Coordinates of C-alpha atoms in Angstrom, one line a residue:
Chain G
M1 CA 13.0 -3.5 6.6
T2 CA 16.0 -2.6 8.8
T3 CA 14.0 -3.5 11.9
L4 CA 14.4 -7.2 11.1
A5 CA 17.9 -7.1 12.5
E6 CA 17.3 -5.0 15.5
R7 CA 15.8 -6.8 18.4
P8 CA 18.1 -6.0 21.3
D9 CA 15.5 -6.6 24.0
V10 CA 14.6 -10.1 23.2
E11 CA 18.1 -11.5 23.2
R12 CA 19.1 -9.7 26.4
P13 CA 20.1 -12.4 28.8
G14 CA 20.6 -12.2 32.5
P15 CA 18.0 -13.6 34.8
A16 CA 19.4 -11.4 37.5
R17 CA 17.8 -8.3 35.8
R18 CA 14.4 -9.8 35.9
P19 CA 12.4 -10.6 39.0
N20 CA 10.8 -14.0 39.0
R21 CA 7.3 -12.8 38.1
F22 CA 8.6 -11.4 34.8
R23 CA 10.1 -14.7 33.7
S24 CA 8.1 -16.5 31.1
D25 CA 5.0 -17.7 32.7
R26 CA 3.7 -19.8 29.8
T27 CA -0.1 -19.7 30.4
A28 CA 0.0 -16.0 30.9
I29 CA 1.8 -15.5 27.6
Y30 CA -0.6 -17.7 25.7
L31 CA -3.6 -15.9 27.3
L32 CA -2.1 -12.6 26.2
L33 CA -1.4 -13.8 22.7
L34 CA -4.6 -15.8 22.1
P35 CA -6.9 -12.8 21.1
S36 CA -4.5 -12.0 18.4
L37 CA -3.5 -15.4 17.2
L38 CA -6.9 -16.9 17.0
P39 CA -8.4 -14.4 14.5
I40 CA -5.2 -14.5 12.4
L41 CA -5.4 -18.3 12.3
V42 CA -9.1 -18.5 11.5
L43 CA -9.4 -15.6 9.1
S44 CA -6.0 -15.4 7.5
V45 CA -3.9 -18.6 7.7
F46 CA -6.8 -21.0 7.3
P47 CA -8.4 -19.2 4.4
L48 CA -5.1 -19.0 2.7
L49 CA -4.5 -22.7 3.0
R50 CA -8.1 -23.4 1.9
G51 CA -7.6 -21.0 -1.1
I52 CA -4.5 -22.9 -2.2
Y53 CA -6.5 -26.1 -1.9
L54 CA -9.5 -24.7 -3.9
G55 CA -7.1 -24.3 -6.8
F56 CA -7.1 -28.0 -7.1
T57 CA -10.8 -28.4 -7.1
D58 CA -13.8 -27.5 -9.4
A59 CA -15.4 -25.2 -6.8
R60 CA -18.1 -22.9 -8.2
A61 CA -20.3 -20.2 -6.9
G62 CA -23.7 -21.0 -5.4
R63 CA -24.9 -22.8 -2.3
N64 CA -24.8 -26.6 -1.9
V65 CA -22.6 -27.0 -4.9
E66 CA -20.5 -30.2 -4.6
V67 CA -16.8 -29.6 -4.6
S68 CA -14.6 -32.4 -5.8
F69 CA -10.8 -32.6 -6.0
T70 CA -9.7 -32.4 -9.6
G71 CA -5.9 -32.4 -9.2
L72 CA -4.2 -30.6 -12.0
A73 CA -7.2 -30.2 -14.3
N74 CA -7.4 -26.4 -13.6
Y75 CA -3.8 -26.0 -14.5
R76 CA -4.1 -28.0 -17.7
E77 CA -7.0 -25.7 -18.6
L78 CA -5.0 -22.6 -17.8
L79 CA -2.2 -23.8 -20.1
G80 CA -4.6 -23.8 -23.0
D81 CA -6.4 -20.6 -22.0
E82 CA -5.4 -17.8 -24.3
L83 CA -7.0 -15.1 -22.2
F84 CA -5.0 -16.2 -19.2
W85 CA -1.7 -16.1 -21.2
N86 CA -2.6 -12.7 -22.5
S87 CA -3.4 -11.4 -19.0
F88 CA -0.3 -12.9 -17.7
K89 CA 1.9 -11.2 -20.3
I90 CA 0.2 -7.9 -19.5
G91 CA 0.7 -8.5 -15.8
L92 CA 4.4 -9.1 -16.3
L93 CA 4.8 -6.0 -18.5
W94 CA 3.0 -4.0 -15.9
A95 CA 4.8 -5.3 -12.9
V96 CA 8.3 -5.2 -14.4
G97 CA 7.6 -1.8 -16.2
V98 CA 6.2 -0.1 -13.1
T99 CA 8.9 -1.6 -10.8
V100 CA 11.8 -0.6 -13.0
L101 CA 10.6 2.9 -13.8
Q102 CA 9.5 3.5 -10.3
F103 CA 13.0 2.5 -9.1
L104 CA 14.9 4.7 -11.6
L105 CA 12.7 7.7 -11.0
A106 CA 12.7 7.3 -7.3
L107 CA 16.5 6.9 -7.2
G108 CA 16.9 10.1 -9.2
L109 CA 14.5 12.0 -6.9
A110 CA 16.1 10.6 -3.8
L111 CA 19.6 11.7 -5.0
L112 CA 18.2 15.2 -5.7
L113 CA 16.4 15.4 -2.3
N114 CA 19.7 14.4 -0.6
Q115 CA 21.3 17.6 -1.9
Q116 CA 21.2 21.1 -0.6
L117 CA 18.7 22.4 -3.2
R118 CA 16.1 25.0 -3.0
F119 CA 12.4 23.8 -3.1
R120 CA 13.6 20.6 -1.5
G121 CA 10.9 21.0 1.2
V122 CA 8.2 21.3 -1.4
A123 CA 9.5 18.3 -3.3
R124 CA 9.6 16.2 -0.1
V125 CA 6.0 17.0 0.7
L126 CA 4.8 16.4 -2.8
A127 CA 6.8 13.2 -3.0
V128 CA 4.8 11.7 -0.1
V129 CA 1.2 12.9 -1.0
P130 CA 0.5 10.2 -3.6
W131 CA 1.4 7.6 -0.9
A132 CA -1.3 9.0 1.3
M133 CA -4.0 8.7 -1.3
P134 CA -6.4 5.7 -1.4
P135 CA -5.7 3.7 -4.7
V136 CA -9.3 4.4 -5.8
V137 CA -8.7 8.1 -5.5
V138 CA -5.4 7.9 -7.4
G139 CA -7.3 6.1 -10.2
I140 CA -9.9 8.8 -10.3
L141 CA -7.3 11.6 -10.2
W142 CA -5.6 10.1 -13.3
K143 CA -8.9 9.5 -15.0
L144 CA -9.4 13.2 -14.8
V145 CA -5.9 13.9 -16.2
Y146 CA -6.4 11.4 -19.1
H147 CA -10.0 12.5 -19.8
P148 CA -10.4 12.8 -23.6
D149 CA -12.4 16.1 -23.4
A150 CA -11.9 17.6 -20.0
G151 CA -8.4 16.2 -19.3
L152 CA -5.2 18.0 -18.4
L153 CA -3.0 16.1 -20.8
N154 CA -5.1 16.6 -23.9
E155 CA -5.5 20.3 -23.0
F156 CA -1.7 20.6 -22.5
F157 CA -1.1 19.2 -26.0
H158 CA -3.7 21.6 -27.4
R159 CA -2.0 24.6 -25.7
I160 CA 1.5 23.7 -27.1
G161 CA -0.1 23.3 -30.6
A162 CA 0.3 19.6 -30.8
D163 CA -3.3 18.7 -31.3
G164 CA -2.2 15.6 -33.2
L165 CA -1.1 14.0 -29.9
R166 CA -4.5 14.4 -28.4
T167 CA -6.1 11.0 -27.9
N168 CA -8.3 8.9 -25.6
W169 CA -5.4 7.7 -23.5
L170 CA -7.2 5.0 -21.5
G171 CA -9.5 4.0 -24.4
D172 CA -7.0 3.5 -27.1
F173 CA -5.6 0.1 -27.7
S174 CA -2.0 1.3 -28.1
T175 CA -1.9 3.9 -25.3
A176 CA -3.9 2.2 -22.5
L177 CA -1.2 0.0 -21.0
P178 CA 1.6 2.7 -21.1
A179 CA -0.9 5.2 -19.6
V180 CA -1.8 2.8 -16.8
I181 CA 1.9 2.0 -16.1
L182 CA 2.6 5.7 -15.7
V183 CA -0.1 5.9 -13.1
G184 CA 1.4 2.9 -11.3
V185 CA 4.8 4.6 -11.3
W186 CA 3.3 7.8 -9.9
A187 CA 1.4 6.0 -7.2
G188 CA 4.3 3.8 -6.1
M189 CA 7.2 6.2 -6.4
P190 CA 6.8 8.0 -3.0
Q191 CA 7.4 5.0 -0.9
T192 CA 10.4 3.9 -2.9
T193 CA 11.8 7.4 -2.8
V194 CA 11.5 7.6 1.0
V195 CA 13.1 4.2 1.5
L196 CA 16.0 5.0 -0.9
L197 CA 16.5 8.4 0.7
A198 CA 16.7 6.8 4.1
G199 CA 19.3 4.4 2.6
L200 CA 21.3 7.3 1.1
Q201 CA 21.5 9.1 4.4
G202 CA 23.2 6.0 5.8
V203 CA 26.0 6.1 3.2
G204 CA 29.2 7.2 4.9
R205 CA 30.4 10.8 4.1
E206 CA 34.0 9.8 4.8
L207 CA 34.0 7.3 1.9
H208 CA 32.8 10.0 -0.4
E209 CA 35.3 12.5 0.7
A210 CA 38.2 10.0 0.5
A211 CA 37.1 9.1 -3.0
A212 CA 36.9 12.7 -4.0
V213 CA 40.3 13.4 -2.6
D214 CA 41.6 10.5 -4.7
G215 CA 40.2 12.3 -7.7
A216 CA 37.2 10.1 -8.5
S217 CA 34.6 11.7 -10.7
T218 CA 31.0 12.2 -9.6
W219 CA 29.9 9.2 -11.7
H220 CA 32.7 7.0 -10.3
R221 CA 31.8 7.9 -6.8
F222 CA 28.1 7.1 -7.5
R223 CA 29.0 3.9 -9.2
H224 CA 31.6 2.6 -6.7
V225 CA 30.6 4.2 -3.4
T226 CA 26.9 5.0 -3.3
L227 CA 25.5 2.1 -5.3
P228 CA 27.3 -0.7 -3.4
A229 CA 26.4 0.9 -0.1
L230 CA 22.7 1.2 -1.2
A231 CA 22.5 -2.3 -2.8
P232 CA 20.7 -4.1 0.1
V233 CA 18.1 -1.4 0.3
I234 CA 17.6 -1.5 -3.5
V235 CA 17.2 -5.2 -3.5
A236 CA 14.7 -5.1 -0.7
I237 CA 12.5 -2.3 -2.0
T238 CA 12.5 -3.5 -5.7
S239 CA 11.5 -7.0 -4.5
L240 CA 8.6 -5.6 -2.4
D241 CA 7.6 -3.2 -5.2
F242 CA 7.4 -6.1 -7.6
I243 CA 5.2 -8.2 -5.4
W244 CA 2.9 -5.2 -4.7
N245 CA 2.7 -4.3 -8.3
F246 CA 2.0 -7.8 -9.5
N247 CA -0.8 -8.1 -6.9
S248 CA -2.3 -4.7 -7.3
F249 CA -5.9 -4.4 -8.2
G250 CA -7.8 -1.2 -7.2
L251 CA -5.9 1.3 -9.3
V252 CA -6.4 -0.4 -12.7
Y253 CA -9.9 -1.5 -11.8
V254 CA -10.9 2.1 -11.5
L255 CA -8.8 3.3 -14.4
T256 CA -9.8 0.8 -17.1
A257 CA -11.4 -2.2 -15.5
G258 CA -9.1 -4.2 -17.7
G259 CA -10.2 -2.6 -21.0
P260 CA -10.1 -1.6 -23.8
G261 CA -10.4 -5.1 -25.2
G262 CA -8.5 -6.7 -22.4
K263 CA -5.4 -4.6 -23.0
T264 CA -4.9 -3.8 -19.4
M265 CA -6.4 -7.0 -17.9
L266 CA -3.9 -7.6 -15.1
P267 CA -3.9 -11.2 -13.6
M268 CA -5.7 -9.9 -10.5
L269 CA -8.5 -8.4 -12.5
F270 CA -8.7 -11.6 -14.6
A271 CA -9.0 -13.7 -11.4
Y272 CA -11.6 -11.3 -10.0
E273 CA -13.7 -11.6 -13.1
E274 CA -13.4 -15.4 -13.1
A275 CA -14.3 -15.7 -9.5
F276 CA -17.0 -13.1 -9.1
R277 CA -18.5 -12.6 -12.5
Y278 CA -18.4 -16.2 -13.7
G279 CA -18.3 -17.9 -10.3
N280 CA -15.4 -20.2 -11.2
Y281 CA -13.9 -20.2 -7.7
G282 CA -11.6 -23.2 -8.3
Y283 CA -10.2 -21.8 -11.6
A284 CA -9.6 -18.4 -10.0
A285 CA -7.8 -19.9 -7.1
A286 CA -5.7 -22.0 -9.4
L287 CA -4.8 -18.7 -11.1
G288 CA -3.8 -17.3 -7.8
N289 CA -1.6 -20.3 -7.1
V290 CA 0.2 -19.9 -10.4
M291 CA 0.8 -16.2 -9.6
V292 CA 2.4 -17.1 -6.3
V293 CA 4.6 -19.7 -7.8
L294 CA 5.7 -17.4 -10.6
I295 CA 6.4 -14.4 -8.3
V296 CA 8.5 -16.6 -6.0
A297 CA 10.4 -18.1 -9.0
L298 CA 11.1 -14.6 -10.5
L299 CA 12.1 -13.3 -7.1
A300 CA 14.4 -16.3 -6.6
V301 CA 16.1 -15.7 -9.9
Y302 CA 16.5 -11.9 -9.1
L303 CA 17.7 -12.4 -5.6
R304 CA 20.2 -15.1 -6.6
R305 CA 21.7 -12.9 -9.3
R306 CA 22.0 -10.0 -6.9
L307 CA 23.7 -12.2 -4.3
R308 CA 26.2 -13.5 -6.9
E309 CA 27.0 -10.0 -7.9
A310 CA 27.5 -9.1 -4.2
N311 CA 30.1 -11.8 -3.8
Chain S
M1 CA 27.1 14.1 -1.5
F2 CA 28.6 14.9 -4.8
G3 CA 30.9 17.6 -3.4
K4 CA 30.5 20.9 -5.2
P5 CA 28.9 20.4 -8.6
S6 CA 29.7 22.7 -11.5
R7 CA 27.4 25.4 -12.6
T8 CA 25.9 23.3 -15.4
G9 CA 25.5 20.5 -12.9
R10 CA 23.5 22.7 -10.6
V11 CA 21.3 23.9 -13.5
L12 CA 20.7 20.3 -14.6
Q13 CA 19.8 19.4 -11.0
Y14 CA 17.2 22.1 -10.8
L15 CA 15.8 21.2 -14.2
A16 CA 15.4 17.6 -13.0
L17 CA 13.8 18.8 -9.8
A18 CA 11.4 20.9 -11.8
G19 CA 10.5 17.9 -13.9
Y20 CA 9.7 15.9 -10.7
L21 CA 7.6 18.7 -9.3
I22 CA 5.5 18.9 -12.4
F23 CA 5.0 15.2 -12.7
L24 CA 4.1 14.8 -9.0
G25 CA 2.2 18.1 -8.6
F26 CA 0.2 18.8 -11.7
P27 CA -2.2 15.8 -11.3
L28 CA -2.9 17.0 -7.8
I29 CA -3.6 20.5 -8.9
W30 CA -5.9 19.2 -11.6
L31 CA -7.9 17.3 -9.0
L32 CA -8.2 20.4 -6.8
S33 CA -9.1 22.5 -9.7
T34 CA -11.8 20.1 -11.0
A35 CA -13.3 19.9 -7.5
F36 CA -13.9 23.6 -7.5
K37 CA -15.2 24.0 -11.1
P38 CA -18.9 24.7 -11.7
P39 CA -20.6 22.4 -14.3
R40 CA -20.4 25.1 -16.9
E41 CA -16.6 25.1 -16.8
L42 CA -16.3 21.4 -16.7
V43 CA -18.0 20.9 -20.1
R44 CA -16.1 23.8 -21.7
L45 CA -14.2 22.7 -24.8
H46 CA -10.8 23.8 -23.5
P47 CA -10.6 23.6 -19.7
T48 CA -8.3 25.8 -17.7
L49 CA -5.9 24.9 -14.9
I50 CA -7.4 27.4 -12.5
P51 CA -11.2 27.6 -12.2
S52 CA -12.3 31.0 -13.3
D53 CA -15.4 30.9 -11.2
P54 CA -14.7 28.6 -8.2
T55 CA -17.5 27.1 -6.3
V56 CA -18.0 24.6 -3.4
Q57 CA -21.2 23.4 -5.0
N58 CA -19.5 20.1 -6.0
F59 CA -18.8 19.2 -2.4
V60 CA -22.4 19.8 -1.4
Q61 CA -23.6 17.8 -4.4
A62 CA -21.2 14.9 -3.8
F63 CA -22.5 14.5 -0.3
T64 CA -26.2 15.1 -0.8
E65 CA -27.3 13.8 -4.2
Q66 CA -24.7 11.2 -4.9
E67 CA -24.9 9.1 -1.7
L68 CA -21.3 9.7 -1.0
G69 CA -22.4 11.1 2.3
R70 CA -23.8 7.8 3.4
A71 CA -20.8 6.0 2.0
A72 CA -18.5 8.3 4.0
L73 CA -20.5 7.6 7.2
N74 CA -20.3 3.8 6.5
S75 CA -16.5 4.1 6.0
L76 CA -16.2 6.1 9.2
Q77 CA -18.1 3.5 11.2
V78 CA -16.1 0.6 9.7
S79 CA -12.8 2.3 10.1
L80 CA -13.4 3.5 13.7
A81 CA -14.6 0.0 14.7
S82 CA -11.5 -1.6 13.1
A83 CA -9.2 0.9 14.7
V84 CA -10.6 0.3 18.2
L85 CA -10.8 -3.4 17.9
T86 CA -7.3 -3.7 16.4
V87 CA -5.8 -1.8 19.4
L88 CA -7.7 -3.8 22.0
V89 CA -6.7 -7.1 20.5
A90 CA -3.1 -6.2 19.7
M91 CA -2.4 -4.6 23.1
P92 CA -2.0 -7.7 25.3
A93 CA -0.3 -9.7 22.5
S94 CA 2.2 -7.0 21.7
Y95 CA 3.1 -6.7 25.4
A96 CA 3.8 -10.4 25.5
L97 CA 5.8 -10.3 22.3
A98 CA 8.0 -7.5 23.5
R99 CA 8.6 -8.6 27.1
F100 CA 8.9 -12.4 26.8
R101 CA 11.3 -14.3 24.7
S102 CA 9.2 -16.1 22.1
K103 CA 9.5 -17.3 18.6
L104 CA 6.0 -16.0 17.9
G105 CA 7.3 -12.5 17.4
T106 CA 9.4 -13.7 14.5
A107 CA 6.4 -15.7 13.3
A108 CA 4.2 -12.6 13.3
L109 CA 6.8 -10.6 11.4
G110 CA 7.3 -13.5 9.0
W111 CA 3.5 -13.6 8.4
V112 CA 3.5 -9.9 7.6
L113 CA 6.0 -10.4 4.9
L114 CA 4.6 -13.7 3.6
S115 CA 1.1 -12.4 3.4
Q116 CA 2.3 -9.7 1.0
L117 CA 3.2 -12.5 -1.4
F118 CA -0.2 -14.0 -1.8
P119 CA -2.7 -12.4 -4.1
F120 CA -6.0 -11.4 -2.4
V121 CA -7.9 -13.6 -4.8
L122 CA -6.6 -16.7 -2.9
L123 CA -7.9 -15.3 0.4
I124 CA -11.0 -13.7 -0.7
I125 CA -12.9 -16.8 -1.8
P126 CA -12.5 -18.8 1.4
I127 CA -13.1 -15.7 3.5
F128 CA -16.3 -15.0 1.6
L129 CA -17.4 -18.6 2.1
V130 CA -16.6 -18.5 5.8
L131 CA -18.4 -15.2 6.4
R132 CA -21.4 -16.4 4.4
Q133 CA -21.6 -19.5 6.6
V134 CA -21.8 -17.4 9.8
G135 CA -24.1 -14.9 8.2
L136 CA -21.6 -12.0 8.1
A137 CA -21.1 -11.7 4.4
N138 CA -22.6 -8.4 3.2
T139 CA -22.4 -6.8 6.7
H140 CA -20.2 -4.1 8.2
A141 CA -19.4 -6.5 11.0
G142 CA -17.9 -9.0 8.6
L143 CA -15.9 -6.3 6.9
V144 CA -14.6 -5.0 10.3
L145 CA -13.5 -8.5 11.2
I146 CA -11.5 -8.9 8.0
Y147 CA -9.9 -5.5 8.4
V148 CA -8.8 -6.2 12.0
V149 CA -7.3 -9.5 11.0
W150 CA -5.6 -7.9 8.1
A151 CA -4.2 -5.0 10.1
L152 CA -3.2 -7.2 13.1
P153 CA 0.2 -8.6 12.1
F154 CA 1.6 -5.2 11.3
A155 CA -0.1 -3.6 14.3
L156 CA 1.5 -6.2 16.5
W157 CA 4.9 -5.6 15.1
M158 CA 4.5 -1.8 15.4
L159 CA 3.1 -1.9 18.9
Q160 CA 5.7 -4.2 20.3
G161 CA 8.3 -1.8 19.1
F162 CA 6.6 0.9 21.3
V163 CA 6.5 -1.5 24.3
R164 CA 10.2 -2.2 23.9
N165 CA 10.9 1.5 24.1
I166 CA 9.5 1.6 27.6
P167 CA 12.4 0.7 29.9
R168 CA 11.9 -2.5 31.6
E169 CA 13.5 -1.0 34.7
L170 CA 10.5 1.3 35.2
E171 CA 8.2 -1.7 35.5
E172 CA 10.7 -3.4 37.8
A173 CA 11.0 -0.4 40.0
A174 CA 7.2 -0.2 40.3
S175 CA 6.9 -3.8 41.3
V176 CA 9.7 -3.5 43.8
D177 CA 7.7 -0.6 45.3
G178 CA 4.9 -3.1 45.8
A179 CA 2.7 -2.5 42.8
S180 CA 0.8 -5.5 41.6
R181 CA 1.2 -6.7 38.0
V182 CA -2.1 -5.2 37.0
Q183 CA -1.1 -1.9 38.6
V184 CA 2.2 -1.9 36.8
L185 CA 0.4 -2.3 33.5
R186 CA -2.2 0.3 34.3
R187 CA -0.1 3.0 35.9
V188 CA 3.3 2.6 34.2
V189 CA 3.0 0.8 30.9
F190 CA -0.4 2.1 29.7
P191 CA 0.3 5.9 30.0
L192 CA 3.7 5.5 28.3
L193 CA 2.2 3.4 25.6
A194 CA -0.5 6.0 24.7
P195 CA 1.3 7.4 21.6
G196 CA 1.9 3.9 20.3
L197 CA -1.7 3.1 20.8
V198 CA -2.7 6.2 18.9
A199 CA -0.3 5.4 16.0
T200 CA -1.5 1.8 15.8
A201 CA -5.2 2.9 15.9
L202 CA -4.5 5.4 13.1
F203 CA -2.7 2.8 11.0
S204 CA -5.6 0.5 11.3
F205 CA -8.1 3.3 10.7
I206 CA -6.3 4.3 7.5
S207 CA -5.9 0.8 6.1
A208 CA -9.7 0.2 6.6
W209 CA -10.5 3.7 5.2
N210 CA -8.5 3.1 2.0
E211 CA -9.3 -0.5 1.5
F212 CA -11.2 -1.4 -1.7
F213 CA -11.0 -5.0 -2.8
F214 CA -12.6 -6.7 0.2
A215 CA -15.3 -4.1 0.4
L216 CA -16.0 -4.5 -3.3
V217 CA -16.4 -8.3 -3.0
L218 CA -18.0 -8.6 0.4
I219 CA -20.6 -5.8 0.4
K220 CA -23.4 -6.2 -2.1
T221 CA -26.0 -3.8 -0.8
P222 CA -25.4 -0.4 -2.3
E223 CA -26.6 1.3 1.0
L224 CA -23.8 -0.4 2.9
A225 CA -21.0 0.5 0.4
T226 CA -17.9 2.2 1.8
L227 CA -16.4 5.4 0.3
P228 CA -13.9 3.8 -2.1
V229 CA -16.5 1.4 -3.5
A230 CA -19.0 4.2 -3.8
L231 CA -16.5 6.4 -5.5
A232 CA -15.5 3.6 -7.9
R233 CA -19.2 3.1 -8.8
F234 CA -19.5 6.9 -9.3
V235 CA -16.7 6.7 -11.9
G236 CA -18.9 4.4 -14.0
I237 CA -21.5 7.1 -14.4
E238 CA -20.7 8.9 -17.6
G239 CA -21.0 12.6 -18.2
T240 CA -18.4 15.3 -18.0
A241 CA -20.4 17.5 -15.6
R242 CA -20.3 14.8 -13.0
L243 CA -16.5 15.0 -12.7
G244 CA -16.8 17.9 -10.3
P245 CA -18.6 16.1 -7.5
L246 CA -16.4 13.0 -8.2
A247 CA -13.3 15.1 -7.7
A248 CA -14.7 16.7 -4.6
G249 CA -15.6 13.3 -3.1
S250 CA -12.1 12.0 -3.9
L251 CA -10.5 15.0 -2.1
L252 CA -12.5 14.4 1.0
A253 CA -11.7 10.7 0.9
T254 CA -8.0 11.6 0.9
L255 CA -8.1 13.9 4.0
P256 CA -7.9 11.3 6.7
S257 CA -4.8 9.7 5.2
L258 CA -3.2 13.1 4.7
I259 CA -3.8 13.9 8.4
F260 CA -2.3 10.5 9.3
F261 CA 0.8 11.1 7.3
A262 CA 1.3 14.6 8.7
F263 CA 1.0 13.0 12.2
M264 CA 3.4 10.2 11.4
Q265 CA 5.9 12.5 9.9
R266 CA 6.1 14.6 13.1
R267 CA 6.4 11.4 15.1
L268 CA 9.0 10.0 12.9
S269 CA 11.2 13.1 13.1
S270 CA 10.8 13.2 16.9
G271 CA 12.2 9.7 17.0
S272 CA 9.6 8.2 19.3
L273 CA 8.5 6.0 16.5
A274 CA 11.9 5.2 15.2
G275 CA 11.9 1.6 16.2
A276 CA 8.4 0.9 15.0
V277 CA 8.1 2.0 11.4
K278 CA 11.2 2.1 9.5
G279 CA 11.1 1.8 5.8

């Protein structure tokens, strides 16, 4: 994220440093860029625009199906679709829950890893491993932990004599969503920790020492020195985490596939079912559009509040 | 950072660290242990953390009976092709982005960030329709194409960072000495860029290797499925005794990324990647 601001080479002026042949030779540049730009335009930008457009049509699966523009019909239908609202609420709970817990836990871990503690090396390695795992594997791993008969969690409760707490974590209506959120936190924590740790290492030592000399308590120093210095990093990573979490798919698909009884049916899973089980392409695309608009709106509110706080 | 904490403070810190180690570590240990448990132990009423009679049978079974072997081969093919293609396509463009003043560099980076915002479901339907039109739906070639395009923006950004780290003066010196532009690129830029090319290829390999959604939607023939899709299908098969091969397959599916991360960590600490992958 920091790289955004650092582009010393581009801005470097001074034609005297460059022989003529290095000066922008337009055709050459475009020839060099073409092999990259063309595929991105054809298979990324164009599909995206077409996807947005599809959200305003009645497109359906199947060859030679006529597609007609229907305006806001999909959105009117979405408004009255109880399953959509349900999925949307679950999606928000999931995205906000995972992002907040992920951030708090990652901040705690980053603060610990920033200290001279023993076992710090082990913790640093462990903290990165979940990041390296494919989402499908993370899903499988936690399915094993939550397994009603052969799972680590139920066995743990048995060993400590709390058999009453044993349950089918992913199959029970009341525990499925919290269980899935915990997995989301586990999977996303490493990246957040690494980013926050990098941010912490950029917080000036002198400020801390000065504050300590002035008699500020640990909490005060954290609140008034560390947090303000870390704020830009926190805003960036929590925003990104929120987007990633809201759009995540593979993890929950493997864990519960949206069950039991739709209790973990994230919007992405809902859209996937609409599109590829029922073939309602237009409707699914409309759902995607609504998701984008809502993410942008939520982020705008969040970022504006942070900005106001900063001023 | 907090000066010298009190004794209780230290104790609390270690307790917290222990909590993190348990939360992060135990699920991993459980996966390892399940992968080495024989069927007898898997169906036992009260499973143990450490397998009492470890076996590698699950690994053998995962790759022979359960078609995970073929899926791993498919994944390997697709990921290798994606890695090579991404690097070939990104190389010239990243050179242009790094060496010539252009708004396109900002546009590429903007696209990396913007594309995060859009849910895959918006992309997948049109991509599916386009690929079907040209007969590439349900083929590895189509999947590779999507993976390359998907990895490209980030690969461009990463690789142009490496190009920037090569002092322009080296190129200028070579051209003053009479080297042609092609010679400058081949003799000066290319060798110095090698670590960057490897890192970019690895990045592209891993994102293809781990990818699930596109592979799930685009590949319909079970024989063509990639490893994540095959593993996810395998999950659907009930029966506690099958957990062993499932865990074994999952472990093997994680190995490439683990190697990648180990590699990147060394690079990161040596600083040669510092400008390319921060954050």
